[in-house]
Amino acid sequence: MYAQMVKSEASNDDPALLAAFQARIDAGEKIEPKEWMPEGYRKTLIRQIGQHAHSEIVGQLPEGNWITRAPTLERKAILLAKVQDEAGHGLYLYCAAETLGVSRDELTEALLSGKMKYSSIFNYPTLTWADMGAVGWLVDGAAIMNQVPLQRTSFGPYARAMVRICKEESFHQRQGYDIMMKMARGTPEQKAMAQDALNRFWYPSLMMFGPSDKDSVHSAQSMAWKIKMNTNDELRQKFVDQTVPQAEYLGLTIPDPAVKWNEEKGGYDFSEPDWTEFFEVIKGNGPCNAERIEARQKAWEDGAWFRDGLMAHAAKQRTAQVAAE
Ligand code: BYC
């Protein structure tokens, strides 16, 4: 069903309607769910918003892994709140996707069957407490870099969901940086753990922005429709420029000897991630892909009784309502 919805690119869109639609996008208008939109626009949004929602939901797993092992009660409460925020982000985003005519069940099925993706970053393991710092600092930092411009995206429900999500993501980023500061200024062993976490999460964080512009399949059309506001490489560069001074402040070293300020371009030079690894991870061959999908599959099966109960209750209410009319 999902494949049918997003893969059939054949479009019967009328050229006059298409031109009027593009004019609205160019004028900076927001497109709302009940308004006319090209099929390709709708499908691209379902793909991007759906994948974004799945990323938030799957993204709870690597951090959820540390809730029971947080070093203090305060750290535990903060981490718990962050993971709960991510569940909330997933839910707003599923709602935004539902306004485009796809159900949450269909999206979930597409995730579990591997037809839909989620962010590559969540296929890496979180091995130590310092990883909670690195995830907040780098992963949420990369997420904000991508999501702040999406507050201006052309589809109304997506843009509005992004406003709230970005506020919460900045708290997430700050809490991660705070953990990194504690670790980097702690004992030599703690500092070594912080450095090790940075070493393991640096390149996977750069991969979050997607393949380099020359290999990005969707960027040109998505940018013309203002579904995306920047190219993958533009955002990756901004992320590096923001993060290198933050690493220096922590006294940590970016694991890339090529990182160097380039006066001419007004940004840092850096090495590209290993794109072969990226494509393997998004094909399902990363270190934790199987484990992540198994966890989501189990959650879906464990929740079946609750969904069935809700549906039965709704049916009963409807029958009672009809009888009363
Ligand atoms: N991972 O043509 P391209 C978070 C796929 S969660 C996996 O450039 P596009 C958080 C791409 O889908 C953050 N797949 O694609 C949560 C396409 O394949 P398909 C999630 C990737 O869509 C919890 C193919 O590669 N954020 O913040 O124009 C805790 C070609 O790529 C990735 C969002 O989802 C990847 N990294 O651009 C903490 C933001 N990159 O679909 C934090 C919204 C690319 O044709 N999404 N692919 O099979 C976007 O902005 C865009 O979708 C992307 C990719 C920039 C990610």
PDB file of C-alpha atoms and ligand atoms in Angstrom, residues 7 47-48 51-52 55-56 59-60 63 82 86 117-122 135 139-140 143 146-147 150 158 169 207-211 215-219 222 228 232 278-279 282, ligand 1:
ATOM      1  CA  LYS A   7       6.470   4.824  -5.841  1.00  0.00           C
ATOM      2  CA  ARG A  47       8.151   9.853   2.453  1.00  0.00           C
ATOM      3  CA  GLN A  48      10.065  12.605   4.239  1.00  0.00           C
ATOM      4  CA  GLN A  51      10.816   8.799   7.682  1.00  0.00           C
ATOM      5  CA  HIS A  52      11.296  11.678  10.049  1.00  0.00           C
ATOM      6  CA  SER A  55      13.517   8.359  13.121  1.00  0.00           C
ATOM      7  CA  GLU A  56      12.101   9.986  16.232  1.00  0.00           C
ATOM      8  CA  GLY A  59      15.698   7.241  17.970  1.00  0.00           C
ATOM      9  CA  GLN A  60      14.337   6.530  21.439  1.00  0.00           C
ATOM     10  CA  GLU A  63      19.099   6.488  24.581  1.00  0.00           C
ATOM     11  CA  LYS A  82      14.280  13.767  26.464  1.00  0.00           C
ATOM     12  CA  GLU A  86      11.128  12.105  21.068  1.00  0.00           C
ATOM     13  CA  LYS A 117      13.755   4.249   6.097  1.00  0.00           C
ATOM     14  CA  TYR A 118      14.665   5.975   9.357  1.00  0.00           C
ATOM     15  CA  SER A 119      17.786   7.995  10.089  1.00  0.00           C
ATOM     16  CA  SER A 120      21.018   6.049   9.606  1.00  0.00           C
ATOM     17  CA  ILE A 121      22.399   7.385  12.900  1.00  0.00           C
ATOM     18  CA  PHE A 122      20.166   5.161  15.024  1.00  0.00           C
ATOM     19  CA  VAL A 135      24.158  11.865  20.987  1.00  0.00           C
ATOM     20  CA  VAL A 139      22.935  14.001  16.874  1.00  0.00           C
ATOM     21  CA  ASP A 140      20.473  16.546  18.234  1.00  0.00           C
ATOM     22  CA  ALA A 143      18.913  17.432  13.830  1.00  0.00           C
ATOM     23  CA  ASN A 146      18.334  20.356   9.545  1.00  0.00           C
ATOM     24  CA  GLN A 147      15.065  21.190  11.282  1.00  0.00           C
ATOM     25  CA  LEU A 150      12.144  23.190   8.007  1.00  0.00           C
ATOM     26  CA  TYR A 158       4.979  19.965   8.849  1.00  0.00           C
ATOM     27  CA  GLU A 169      15.636  19.782  20.335  1.00  0.00           C
ATOM     28  CA  MET A 207      25.944  11.197   7.441  1.00  0.00           C
ATOM     29  CA  MET A 208      22.637  12.329   8.976  1.00  0.00           C
ATOM     30  CA  PHE A 209      22.453  15.129   6.382  1.00  0.00           C
ATOM     31  CA  GLY A 210      22.189  12.574   3.583  1.00  0.00           C
ATOM     32  CA  PRO A 211      24.463  11.780   0.633  1.00  0.00           C
ATOM     33  CA  ASP A 215      24.280  11.760  -5.161  1.00  0.00           C
ATOM     34  CA  SER A 216      21.121  13.236  -3.639  1.00  0.00           C
ATOM     35  CA  VAL A 217      18.153  11.942  -5.630  1.00  0.00           C
ATOM     36  CA  HIS A 218      15.428  14.156  -4.226  1.00  0.00           C
ATOM     37  CA  SER A 219      17.081  17.484  -3.346  1.00  0.00           C
ATOM     38  CA  SER A 222      12.256  18.978  -2.941  1.00  0.00           C
ATOM     39  CA  LYS A 228      13.691  21.057   1.758  1.00  0.00           C
ATOM     40  CA  ASN A 232      22.554  18.210   2.200  1.00  0.00           C
ATOM     41  CA  PHE A 278      26.377   5.049   4.718  1.00  0.00           C
ATOM     42  CA  PHE A 279      24.729   3.209   1.818  1.00  0.00           C
ATOM     43  CA  ILE A 282      20.579   2.548   4.912  1.00  0.00           C
TER      44      ILE A 282
HETATM   45  N1  BYC B   1      19.407   8.110   6.940  1.00  0.00           N
HETATM   46  O1  BYC B   1      17.913  12.250  -2.122  1.00  0.00           O
HETATM   47  P1  BYC B   1      18.331  12.283  -0.686  1.00  0.00           P
HETATM   48  C1  BYC B   1      16.177  13.236  15.296  1.00  0.00           C
HETATM   49  C2  BYC B   1      18.024   8.388   2.030  1.00  0.00           C
HETATM   50  S1  BYC B   1      15.685  12.302  14.005  1.00  0.00           S
HETATM   51  C3  BYC B   1      18.649   7.255   6.230  1.00  0.00           C
HETATM   52  O2  BYC B   1      19.301  13.324  -0.281  1.00  0.00           O
HETATM   53  P2  BYC B   1      16.210  13.532   0.856  1.00  0.00           P
HETATM   54  C4  BYC B   1      16.379  12.624  16.609  1.00  0.00           C
HETATM   55  C5  BYC B   1      16.826   9.168   1.495  1.00  0.00           C
HETATM   56  O3  BYC B   1      15.661   8.899   2.273  1.00  0.00           O
HETATM   57  C6  BYC B   1      16.315  13.158  12.606  1.00  0.00           C
HETATM   58  N2  BYC B   1      18.316   7.470   4.935  1.00  0.00           N
HETATM   59  O4  BYC B   1      17.014  12.302   0.243  1.00  0.00           O
HETATM   60  C7  BYC B   1      15.538  11.647  17.067  1.00  0.00           C
HETATM   61  C8  BYC B   1      16.755   8.656   0.077  1.00  0.00           C
HETATM   62  O5  BYC B   1      16.197   7.340   0.059  1.00  0.00           O
HETATM   63  P3  BYC B   1      14.650   7.051  -0.402  1.00  0.00           P
HETATM   64  C9  BYC B   1      15.612  12.775  11.364  1.00  0.00           C
HETATM   65  C10 BYC B   1      18.792   8.595   4.376  1.00  0.00           C
HETATM   66  O6  BYC B   1      14.986  12.969   1.495  1.00  0.00           O
HETATM   67  C11 BYC B   1      15.776  11.020  18.291  1.00  0.00           C
HETATM   68  C12 BYC B   1      18.220   8.487  -0.277  1.00  0.00           C
HETATM   69  O7  BYC B   1      18.926   8.335   0.927  1.00  0.00           O
HETATM   70  N3  BYC B   1      15.485  13.977  10.569  1.00  0.00           N
HETATM   71  O8  BYC B   1      16.322  14.356  15.092  1.00  0.00           O
HETATM   72  O9  BYC B   1      16.046  14.617  -0.128  1.00  0.00           O
HETATM   73  C13 BYC B   1      16.899  11.393  19.035  1.00  0.00           C
HETATM   74  C14 BYC B   1      18.783   9.652  -1.081  1.00  0.00           C
HETATM   75  O10 BYC B   1      18.912  10.840  -0.269  1.00  0.00           O
HETATM   76  C15 BYC B   1      19.565   9.530   5.070  1.00  0.00           C
HETATM   77  C16 BYC B   1      14.795  14.035   9.441  1.00  0.00           C
HETATM   78  O11 BYC B   1      14.243  13.047   8.993  1.00  0.00           O
HETATM   79  C17 BYC B   1      19.889   9.248   6.421  1.00  0.00           C
HETATM   80  N4  BYC B   1      20.644  10.055   7.163  1.00  0.00           N
HETATM   81  O12 BYC B   1      17.192  14.099   2.002  1.00  0.00           O
HETATM   82  C18 BYC B   1      17.724  12.408  18.605  1.00  0.00           C
HETATM   83  C19 BYC B   1      14.724  15.396   8.773  1.00  0.00           C
HETATM   84  N5  BYC B   1      19.891  10.552   4.244  1.00  0.00           N
HETATM   85  O13 BYC B   1      13.765   7.761   0.602  1.00  0.00           O
HETATM   86  C20 BYC B   1      17.466  13.045  17.390  1.00  0.00           C
HETATM   87  C21 BYC B   1      13.851  15.458   7.567  1.00  0.00           C
HETATM   88  C22 BYC B   1      19.330  10.259   3.056  1.00  0.00           C
HETATM   89  O14 BYC B   1      14.508   7.594  -1.788  1.00  0.00           O
HETATM   90  N6  BYC B   1      14.441  14.809   6.434  1.00  0.00           N
HETATM   91  N7  BYC B   1      18.684   9.087   3.117  1.00  0.00           N
HETATM   92  O15 BYC B   1      14.514   5.566  -0.299  1.00  0.00           O
HETATM   93  C23 BYC B   1      15.286  15.439   5.562  1.00  0.00           C
HETATM   94  O16 BYC B   1      15.630  16.594   5.737  1.00  0.00           O
HETATM   95  C24 BYC B   1      15.734  14.651   4.364  1.00  0.00           C
HETATM   96  O17 BYC B   1      14.866  13.556   4.188  1.00  0.00           O
HETATM   97  C25 BYC B   1      17.219  14.164   4.435  1.00  0.00           C
HETATM   98  C26 BYC B   1      17.503  13.338   3.156  1.00  0.00           C
HETATM   99  C27 BYC B   1      18.147  15.349   4.473  1.00  0.00           C
HETATM  100  C28 BYC B   1      17.443  13.272   5.657  1.00  0.00           C
END
